PDB file of C-alpha atoms in Angstrom:
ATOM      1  CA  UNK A1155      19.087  -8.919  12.179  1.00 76.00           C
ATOM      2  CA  UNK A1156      15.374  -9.055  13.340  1.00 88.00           C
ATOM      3  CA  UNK A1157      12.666  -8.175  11.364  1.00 95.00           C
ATOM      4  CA  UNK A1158      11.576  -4.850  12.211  1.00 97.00           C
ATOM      5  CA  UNK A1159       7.507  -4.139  12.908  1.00 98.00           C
ATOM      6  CA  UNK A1160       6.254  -0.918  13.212  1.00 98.00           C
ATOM      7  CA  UNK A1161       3.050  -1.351  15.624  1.00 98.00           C
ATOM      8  CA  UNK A1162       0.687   2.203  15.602  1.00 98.00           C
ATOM      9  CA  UNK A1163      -1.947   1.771  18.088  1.00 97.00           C
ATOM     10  CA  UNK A1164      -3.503   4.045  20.569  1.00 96.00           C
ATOM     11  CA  UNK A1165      -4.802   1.767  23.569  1.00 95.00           C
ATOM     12  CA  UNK A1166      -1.740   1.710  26.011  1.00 96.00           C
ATOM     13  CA  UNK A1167      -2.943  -1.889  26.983  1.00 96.00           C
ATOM     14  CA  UNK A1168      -3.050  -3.443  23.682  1.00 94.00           C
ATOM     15  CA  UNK A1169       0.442  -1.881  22.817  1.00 96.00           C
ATOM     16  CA  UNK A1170       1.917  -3.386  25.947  1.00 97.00           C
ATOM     17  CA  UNK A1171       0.568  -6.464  24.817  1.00 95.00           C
ATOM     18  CA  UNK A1172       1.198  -6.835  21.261  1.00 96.00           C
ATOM     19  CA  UNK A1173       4.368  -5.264  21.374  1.00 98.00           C
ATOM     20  CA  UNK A1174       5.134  -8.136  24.395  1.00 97.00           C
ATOM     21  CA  UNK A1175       3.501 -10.960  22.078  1.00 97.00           C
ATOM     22  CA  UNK A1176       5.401  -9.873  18.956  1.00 97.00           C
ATOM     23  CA  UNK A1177       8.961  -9.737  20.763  1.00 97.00           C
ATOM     24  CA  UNK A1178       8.641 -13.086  22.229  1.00 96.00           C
ATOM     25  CA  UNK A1179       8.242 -14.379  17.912  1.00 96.00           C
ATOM     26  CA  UNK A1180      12.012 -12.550  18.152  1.00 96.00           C
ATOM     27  CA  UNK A1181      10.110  -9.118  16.429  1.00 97.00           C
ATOM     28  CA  UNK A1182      12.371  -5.885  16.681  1.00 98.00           C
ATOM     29  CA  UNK A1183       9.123  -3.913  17.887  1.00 98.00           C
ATOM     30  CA  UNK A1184       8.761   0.196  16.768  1.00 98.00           C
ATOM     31  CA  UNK A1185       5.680   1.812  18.696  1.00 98.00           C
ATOM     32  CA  UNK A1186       3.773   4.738  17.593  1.00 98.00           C
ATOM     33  CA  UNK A1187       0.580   6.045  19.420  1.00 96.00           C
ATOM     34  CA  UNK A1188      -1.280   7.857  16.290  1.00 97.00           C
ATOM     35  CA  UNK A1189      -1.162   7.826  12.562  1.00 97.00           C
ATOM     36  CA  UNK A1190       1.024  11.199  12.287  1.00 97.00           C
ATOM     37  CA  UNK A1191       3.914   9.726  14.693  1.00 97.00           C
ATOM     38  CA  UNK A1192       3.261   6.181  12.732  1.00 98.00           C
ATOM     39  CA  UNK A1193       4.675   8.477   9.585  1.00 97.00           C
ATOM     40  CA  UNK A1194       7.360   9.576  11.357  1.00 97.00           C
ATOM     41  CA  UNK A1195       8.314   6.401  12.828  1.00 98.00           C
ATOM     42  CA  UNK A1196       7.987   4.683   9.300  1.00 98.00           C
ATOM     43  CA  UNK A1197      10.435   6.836   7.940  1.00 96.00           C
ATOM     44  CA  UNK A1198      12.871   7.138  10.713  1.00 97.00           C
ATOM     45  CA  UNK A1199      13.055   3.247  11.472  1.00 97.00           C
ATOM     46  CA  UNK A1200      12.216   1.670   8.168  1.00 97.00           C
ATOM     47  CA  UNK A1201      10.222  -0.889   9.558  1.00 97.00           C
ATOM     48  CA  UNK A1202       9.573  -4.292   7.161  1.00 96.00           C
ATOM     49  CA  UNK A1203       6.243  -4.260   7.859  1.00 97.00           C
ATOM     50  CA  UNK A1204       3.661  -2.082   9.393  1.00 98.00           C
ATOM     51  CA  UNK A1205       0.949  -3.034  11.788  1.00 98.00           C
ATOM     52  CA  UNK A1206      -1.856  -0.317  12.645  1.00 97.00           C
ATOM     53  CA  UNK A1207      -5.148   0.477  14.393  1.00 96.00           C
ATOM     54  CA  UNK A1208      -7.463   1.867  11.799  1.00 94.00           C
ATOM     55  CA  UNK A1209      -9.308   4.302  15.175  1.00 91.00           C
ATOM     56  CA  UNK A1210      -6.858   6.340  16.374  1.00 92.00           C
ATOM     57  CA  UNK A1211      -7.406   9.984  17.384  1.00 90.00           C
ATOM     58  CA  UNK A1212      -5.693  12.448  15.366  1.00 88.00           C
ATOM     59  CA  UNK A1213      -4.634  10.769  12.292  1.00 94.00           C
ATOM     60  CA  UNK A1214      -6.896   7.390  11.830  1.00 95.00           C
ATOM     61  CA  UNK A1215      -4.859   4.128  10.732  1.00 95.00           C
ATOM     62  CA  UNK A1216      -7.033   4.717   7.068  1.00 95.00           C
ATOM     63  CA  UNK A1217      -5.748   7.587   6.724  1.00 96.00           C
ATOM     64  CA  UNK A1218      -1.384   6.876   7.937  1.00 97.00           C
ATOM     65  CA  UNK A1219      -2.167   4.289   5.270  1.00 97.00           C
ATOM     66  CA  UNK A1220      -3.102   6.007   2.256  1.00 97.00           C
ATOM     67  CA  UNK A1221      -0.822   8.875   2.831  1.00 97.00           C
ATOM     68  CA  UNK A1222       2.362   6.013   3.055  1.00 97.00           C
ATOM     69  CA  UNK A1223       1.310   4.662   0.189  1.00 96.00           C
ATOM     70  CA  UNK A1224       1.325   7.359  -1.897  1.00 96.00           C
ATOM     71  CA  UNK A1225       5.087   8.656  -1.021  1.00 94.00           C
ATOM     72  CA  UNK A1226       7.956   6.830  -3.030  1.00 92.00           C
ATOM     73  CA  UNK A1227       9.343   3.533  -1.091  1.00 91.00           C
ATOM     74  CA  UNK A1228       6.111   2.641   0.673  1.00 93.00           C
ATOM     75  CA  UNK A1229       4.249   0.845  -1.891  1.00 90.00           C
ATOM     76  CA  UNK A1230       5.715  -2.807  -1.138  1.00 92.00           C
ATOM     77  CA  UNK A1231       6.121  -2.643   2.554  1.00 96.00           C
ATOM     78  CA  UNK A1232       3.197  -5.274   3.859  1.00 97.00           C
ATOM     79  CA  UNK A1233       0.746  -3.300   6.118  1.00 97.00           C
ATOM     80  CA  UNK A1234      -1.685  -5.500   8.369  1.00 97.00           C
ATOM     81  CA  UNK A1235      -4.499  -3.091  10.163  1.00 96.00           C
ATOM     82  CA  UNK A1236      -6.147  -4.233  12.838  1.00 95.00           C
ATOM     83  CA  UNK A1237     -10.153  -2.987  14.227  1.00 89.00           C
ATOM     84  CA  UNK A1238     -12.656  -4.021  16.739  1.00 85.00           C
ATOM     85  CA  UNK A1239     -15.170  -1.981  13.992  1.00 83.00           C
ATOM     86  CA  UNK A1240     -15.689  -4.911  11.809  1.00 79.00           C
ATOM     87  CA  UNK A1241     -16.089  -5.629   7.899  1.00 85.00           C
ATOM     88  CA  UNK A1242     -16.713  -2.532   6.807  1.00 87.00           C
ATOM     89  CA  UNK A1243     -13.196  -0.823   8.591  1.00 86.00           C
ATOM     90  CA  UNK A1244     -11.381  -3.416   7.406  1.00 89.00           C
ATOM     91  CA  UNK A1245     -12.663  -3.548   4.026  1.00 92.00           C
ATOM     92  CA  UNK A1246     -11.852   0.561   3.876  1.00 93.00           C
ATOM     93  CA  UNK A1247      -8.240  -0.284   4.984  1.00 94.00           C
ATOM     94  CA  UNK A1248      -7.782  -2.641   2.150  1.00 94.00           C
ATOM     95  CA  UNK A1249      -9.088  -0.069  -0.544  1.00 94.00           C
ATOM     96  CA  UNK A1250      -6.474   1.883   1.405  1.00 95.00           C
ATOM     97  CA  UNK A1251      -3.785   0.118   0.888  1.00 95.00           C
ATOM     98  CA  UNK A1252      -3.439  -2.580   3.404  1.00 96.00           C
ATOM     99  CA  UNK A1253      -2.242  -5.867   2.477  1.00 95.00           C
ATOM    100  CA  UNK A1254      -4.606  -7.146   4.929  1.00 95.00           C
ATOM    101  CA  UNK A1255      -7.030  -6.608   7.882  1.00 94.00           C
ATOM    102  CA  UNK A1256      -7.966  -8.320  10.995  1.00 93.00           C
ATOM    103  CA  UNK A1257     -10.435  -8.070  13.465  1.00 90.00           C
ATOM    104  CA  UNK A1258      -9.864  -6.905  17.063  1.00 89.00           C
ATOM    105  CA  UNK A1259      -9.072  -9.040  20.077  1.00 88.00           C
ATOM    106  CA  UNK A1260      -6.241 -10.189  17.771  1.00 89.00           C
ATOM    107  CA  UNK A1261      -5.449 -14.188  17.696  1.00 92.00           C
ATOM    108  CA  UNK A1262      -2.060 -14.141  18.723  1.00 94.00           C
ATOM    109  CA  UNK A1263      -1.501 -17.388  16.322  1.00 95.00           C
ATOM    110  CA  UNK A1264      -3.497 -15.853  13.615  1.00 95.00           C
ATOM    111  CA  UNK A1265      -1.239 -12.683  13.524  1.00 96.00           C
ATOM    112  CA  UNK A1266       1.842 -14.711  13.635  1.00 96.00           C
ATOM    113  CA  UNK A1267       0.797 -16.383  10.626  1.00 96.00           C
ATOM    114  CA  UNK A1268      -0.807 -13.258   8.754  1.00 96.00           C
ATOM    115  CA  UNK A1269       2.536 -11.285   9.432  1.00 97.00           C
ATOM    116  CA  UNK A1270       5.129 -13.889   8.070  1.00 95.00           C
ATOM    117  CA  UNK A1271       3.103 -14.728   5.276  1.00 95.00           C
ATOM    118  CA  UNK A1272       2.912 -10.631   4.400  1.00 95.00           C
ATOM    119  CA  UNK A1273       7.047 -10.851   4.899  1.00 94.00           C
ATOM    120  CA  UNK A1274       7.315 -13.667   2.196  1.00 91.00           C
ATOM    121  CA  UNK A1275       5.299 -11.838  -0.146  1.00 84.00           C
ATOM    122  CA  UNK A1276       7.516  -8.828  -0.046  1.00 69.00           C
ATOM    123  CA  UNK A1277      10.903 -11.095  -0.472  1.00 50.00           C
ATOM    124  CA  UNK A1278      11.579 -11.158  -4.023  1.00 45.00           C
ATOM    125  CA  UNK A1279      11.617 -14.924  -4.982  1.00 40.00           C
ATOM    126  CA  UNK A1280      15.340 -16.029  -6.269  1.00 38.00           C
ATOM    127  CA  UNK A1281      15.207 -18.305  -9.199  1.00 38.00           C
ATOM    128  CA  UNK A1282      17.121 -21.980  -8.767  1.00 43.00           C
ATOM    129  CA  UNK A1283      19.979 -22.390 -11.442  1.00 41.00           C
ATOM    130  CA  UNK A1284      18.836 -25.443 -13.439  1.00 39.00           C
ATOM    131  CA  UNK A1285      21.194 -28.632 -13.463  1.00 41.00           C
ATOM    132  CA  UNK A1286      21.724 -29.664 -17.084  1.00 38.00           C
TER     133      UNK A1286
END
């Protein structure tokens, strides 16, 4: 089964686009325009990780993030936020709750990477039986 990402972003064109990039890594992609339908989505798809705009009309991706993690269940699913505001947005979506944050036009090789790195950090690591 493919992983499942839950992409929230606003800008039509950089939803076609990431959405496009992330299927072609073999991504099960879940689209939401806003923060409030990025709740909604979260909880009716159960996504394995989350990716979000942080500046989104109506709910902001700050925001979708600190209300998922505070609800039961959402503490350990990765969330990557993504903004074209710089440091200081992506430094308030980490005291958030994001795992991490990236800066807008996103480096297609550089999300890869961030995304299966946040995936291996939620697998729970399975201890090797010892030979004796």
């Amino acid at each position: 089964m493919a992983t499942k990402i839950l992409l929230v972003e606003d800008t039509p064109e950089t939803r076609d686009i990431l959405t496009i990039l992330l299927e072609i890594q073999g991504f099960d992609v879940v689209v939401a325009n806003n923060g409030y339908e990025g709740i909604k989505n979260a909880f009716s798809e159960r996504p394995d990780i989350i990716i979000t705009d942080l500046t989104m009309p109506r709910m902001n991706g700050v925001e979708m993030i600190k209300v998922l993690r505070s609800m039961p269940g959402w503490q350990n699913v990765p969330i990557l936020a993504v903004t074209a505001y710089g440091m200081e947005m992506e430094q308030k979506a980490i005291m958030a709750g994001a795992n991490r944050a990236m800066a807008q036009p996103v480096e297609a090789e550089l999300l890869i990477g961030y995304i299966k790195d946040l995936l291996k950090q939620k697998r729970p690591r399975t201890r090797k039986a010892s030979r004796s």
